[in-house]
mmCIF file of C-alpha atoms in Angstrom:
data_model
loop_
_atom_site.group_PDB
_atom_site.id
_atom_site.type_symbol
_atom_site.label_atom_id
_atom_site.label_comp_id
_atom_site.label_asym_id
_atom_site.label_seq_id
_atom_site.Cartn_x
_atom_site.Cartn_y
_atom_site.Cartn_z
ATOM 1 C CA MET A 20 -8.363 -14.937 17.630
ATOM 2 C CA ILE A 21 -8.702 -13.207 14.304
ATOM 3 C CA TYR A 22 -5.894 -13.214 11.778
ATOM 4 C CA ALA A 23 -5.760 -11.041 8.660
ATOM 5 C CA TYR A 24 -4.460 -12.483 5.388
ATOM 6 C CA MET A 25 -3.448 -10.445 2.348
ATOM 7 C CA ARG A 26 -2.012 -11.532 -0.998
ATOM 8 C CA VAL A 27 -1.080 -10.081 -4.359
ATOM 9 C CA SER A 28 -0.261 -12.214 -7.380
ATOM 10 C CA THR A 29 2.503 -10.420 -9.204
ATOM 11 C CA GLU A 30 5.870 -8.963 -8.339
ATOM 12 C CA THR A 31 4.749 -5.658 -9.893
ATOM 13 C CA GLN A 32 1.793 -5.496 -7.503
ATOM 14 C CA ALA A 33 4.109 -6.366 -4.620
ATOM 15 C CA GLU A 34 6.573 -3.636 -5.602
ATOM 16 C CA ARG A 35 3.722 -1.112 -5.629
ATOM 17 C CA ASN A 36 2.768 -2.095 -2.073
ATOM 18 C CA GLY A 37 -0.262 -3.940 -3.398
ATOM 19 C CA THR A 38 -1.371 -5.305 -0.059
ATOM 20 C CA GLN A 39 -1.558 -1.830 1.501
ATOM 21 C CA ALA A 40 -5.052 -1.200 0.092
ATOM 22 C CA GLN A 41 -6.185 -4.585 1.433
ATOM 23 C CA LYS A 42 -4.743 -3.746 4.866
ATOM 24 C CA VAL A 43 -6.502 -0.371 4.956
ATOM 25 C CA THR A 44 -9.863 -1.999 4.145
ATOM 26 C CA ILE A 45 -9.257 -4.804 6.657
ATOM 27 C CA ASP A 46 -8.324 -2.322 9.394
ATOM 28 C CA GLU A 47 -11.387 -0.152 8.659
ATOM 29 C CA TYR A 48 -13.625 -3.244 8.806
ATOM 30 C CA ALA A 49 -12.000 -4.385 12.056
ATOM 31 C CA ASN A 50 -12.409 -0.961 13.677
ATOM 32 C CA LYS A 51 -16.037 -0.672 12.552
ATOM 33 C CA ASN A 52 -16.842 -4.161 13.895
ATOM 34 C CA LYS A 53 -14.762 -3.878 17.088
ATOM 35 C CA ILE A 54 -12.449 -6.678 15.977
ATOM 36 C CA THR A 55 -8.909 -6.990 17.287
ATOM 37 C CA ILE A 56 -6.566 -8.486 14.720
ATOM 38 C CA THR A 57 -4.043 -10.797 16.359
ATOM 39 C CA ASN A 58 -1.585 -10.895 13.462
ATOM 40 C CA TYR A 59 -1.263 -10.057 9.776
ATOM 41 C CA PHE A 60 -0.061 -12.573 7.197
ATOM 42 C CA GLU A 61 1.033 -11.353 3.774
ATOM 43 C CA ASP A 62 2.146 -13.151 0.616
ATOM 44 C CA LEU A 63 3.622 -10.955 -2.103
ATOM 45 C CA GLY A 64 3.832 -11.914 -5.755
ATOM 46 C CA ILE A 65 2.382 -15.408 -5.362
ATOM 47 C CA SER A 66 -0.579 -16.768 -7.304
ATOM 48 C CA GLY A 67 -3.692 -17.788 -5.411
ATOM 49 C CA THR A 68 -3.618 -21.063 -7.358
ATOM 50 C CA LYS A 69 -0.600 -22.149 -5.295
ATOM 51 C CA THR A 70 -0.997 -23.651 -1.842
ATOM 52 C CA ASP A 71 2.657 -23.509 -0.781
ATOM 53 C CA ARG A 72 2.670 -19.790 0.049
ATOM 54 C CA PRO A 73 4.915 -19.068 3.076
ATOM 55 C CA ALA A 74 2.575 -16.698 4.933
ATOM 56 C CA LEU A 75 -0.467 -18.858 4.178
ATOM 57 C CA LEU A 76 1.298 -21.924 5.567
ATOM 58 C CA ASP A 77 2.279 -19.948 8.687
ATOM 59 C CA LEU A 78 -1.343 -18.832 9.077
ATOM 60 C CA LEU A 79 -2.712 -22.352 8.707
ATOM 61 C CA ASN A 80 -0.235 -23.570 11.336
ATOM 62 C CA VAL A 81 -1.465 -21.134 14.011
ATOM 63 C CA LEU A 82 -5.214 -21.533 13.486
ATOM 64 C CA GLN A 83 -7.127 -23.124 16.335
ATOM 65 C CA GLU A 84 -10.742 -23.871 17.214
ATOM 66 C CA GLY A 85 -12.833 -20.699 17.132
ATOM 67 C CA ASP A 86 -10.275 -18.578 15.240
ATOM 68 C CA SER A 87 -11.131 -16.683 12.067
ATOM 69 C CA VAL A 88 -9.228 -15.574 8.987
ATOM 70 C CA LEU A 89 -10.193 -12.059 7.883
ATOM 71 C CA VAL A 90 -9.718 -11.357 4.168
ATOM 72 C CA LEU A 91 -10.857 -8.750 1.681
ATOM 73 C CA ASN A 92 -12.451 -11.603 -0.301
ATOM 74 C CA THR A 93 -11.914 -15.318 -0.729
ATOM 75 C CA SER A 94 -9.858 -14.750 -3.888
ATOM 76 C CA ARG A 95 -7.043 -13.653 -1.573
ATOM 77 C CA LEU A 96 -7.042 -17.188 -0.130
ATOM 78 C CA TRP A 97 -7.610 -19.213 -3.307
ATOM 79 C CA ARG A 98 -7.997 -18.763 -7.058
ATOM 80 C CA SER A 99 -8.560 -22.342 -8.173
ATOM 81 C CA ASP A 100 -10.745 -25.253 -7.144
ATOM 82 C CA THR A 101 -7.709 -27.317 -6.183
ATOM 83 C CA ALA A 102 -6.326 -24.600 -3.899
ATOM 84 C CA LYS A 103 -9.794 -23.983 -2.455
ATOM 85 C CA VAL A 104 -10.296 -27.636 -1.510
ATOM 86 C CA ILE A 105 -6.889 -27.901 0.187
ATOM 87 C CA ILE A 106 -7.022 -24.583 2.047
ATOM 88 C CA ARG A 107 -10.670 -24.953 3.112
ATOM 89 C CA GLN A 108 -9.912 -28.450 4.408
ATOM 90 C CA GLU A 109 -7.071 -27.105 6.568
ATOM 91 C CA ILE A 110 -9.195 -24.256 7.932
ATOM 92 C CA ILE A 111 -12.097 -26.601 8.703
ATOM 93 C CA LYS A 112 -9.745 -29.129 10.298
ATOM 94 C CA SER A 113 -8.437 -26.438 12.650
ATOM 95 C CA GLY A 114 -11.991 -25.472 13.667
ATOM 96 C CA ALA A 115 -11.604 -21.949 12.269
ATOM 97 C CA ASP A 116 -13.712 -19.943 9.819
ATOM 98 C CA VAL A 117 -13.285 -17.220 7.205
ATOM 99 C CA ILE A 118 -14.588 -13.653 7.383
ATOM 100 C CA SER A 119 -14.744 -12.136 3.902
ATOM 101 C CA ILE A 120 -15.378 -8.393 3.832
ATOM 102 C CA GLU A 121 -16.707 -8.358 0.273
ATOM 103 C CA GLN A 122 -18.754 -11.541 0.813
ATOM 104 C CA PRO A 123 -20.501 -10.693 4.114
ATOM 105 C CA ASN A 124 -22.486 -13.941 4.387
ATOM 106 C CA TYR A 125 -19.520 -16.188 3.649
ATOM 107 C CA SER A 126 -18.753 -19.065 6.005
ATOM 108 C CA ILE A 127 -16.925 -22.278 5.237
ATOM 109 C CA ASN A 128 -19.144 -23.903 7.850
ATOM 110 C CA SER A 129 -22.485 -22.742 6.401
ATOM 111 C CA LYS A 130 -25.090 -25.433 5.852
ATOM 112 C CA ASP A 131 -27.518 -23.077 4.078
ATOM 113 C CA PRO A 132 -27.790 -24.241 0.440
ATOM 114 C CA ASN A 133 -28.592 -20.717 -0.788
ATOM 115 C CA GLU A 134 -25.454 -19.281 0.805
ATOM 116 C CA PHE A 135 -23.434 -22.209 -0.544
ATOM 117 C CA LEU A 136 -24.696 -21.501 -4.071
ATOM 118 C CA ILE A 137 -24.023 -17.758 -3.886
ATOM 119 C CA ASN A 138 -20.551 -18.257 -2.383
ATOM 120 C CA SER A 139 -19.703 -20.893 -4.985
ATOM 121 C CA MET A 140 -20.692 -18.519 -7.793
ATOM 122 C CA MET A 141 -18.563 -15.730 -6.277
ATOM 123 C CA GLU A 142 -15.588 -18.095 -6.004
ATOM 124 C CA LEU A 143 -16.089 -19.202 -9.601
ATOM 125 C CA LEU A 144 -16.012 -15.579 -10.755
ATOM 126 C CA ASP A 145 -12.745 -15.094 -8.831
ATOM 127 C CA GLN A 146 -11.058 -17.699 -10.983
#
């Protein structure tokens, strides 16, 4: 199953329907790639440095082997090394993976050192 996750950091972004643009891009990507999204999870006005986000916790609780989390980019999931380590660990433990639209080669399970380096640099820029 594929689950979409969207997040905006500030209340102002949330009030302006900040996740709507993410949802449009996610839906376009899903349609183009013949992906059926099982459910959408959305955190509004919560920093990506925090790991106790209600929708994120709900998402992590439903993930199973072979599932994927579809995001605009990994900065929607995490914005700090601490959050990244915790969230990645939970996704890996469940046997799931991440599909990042703006980082098309991203995989938390990749063993390719070149991809690891590129993804790490992208995540560093997100911070």
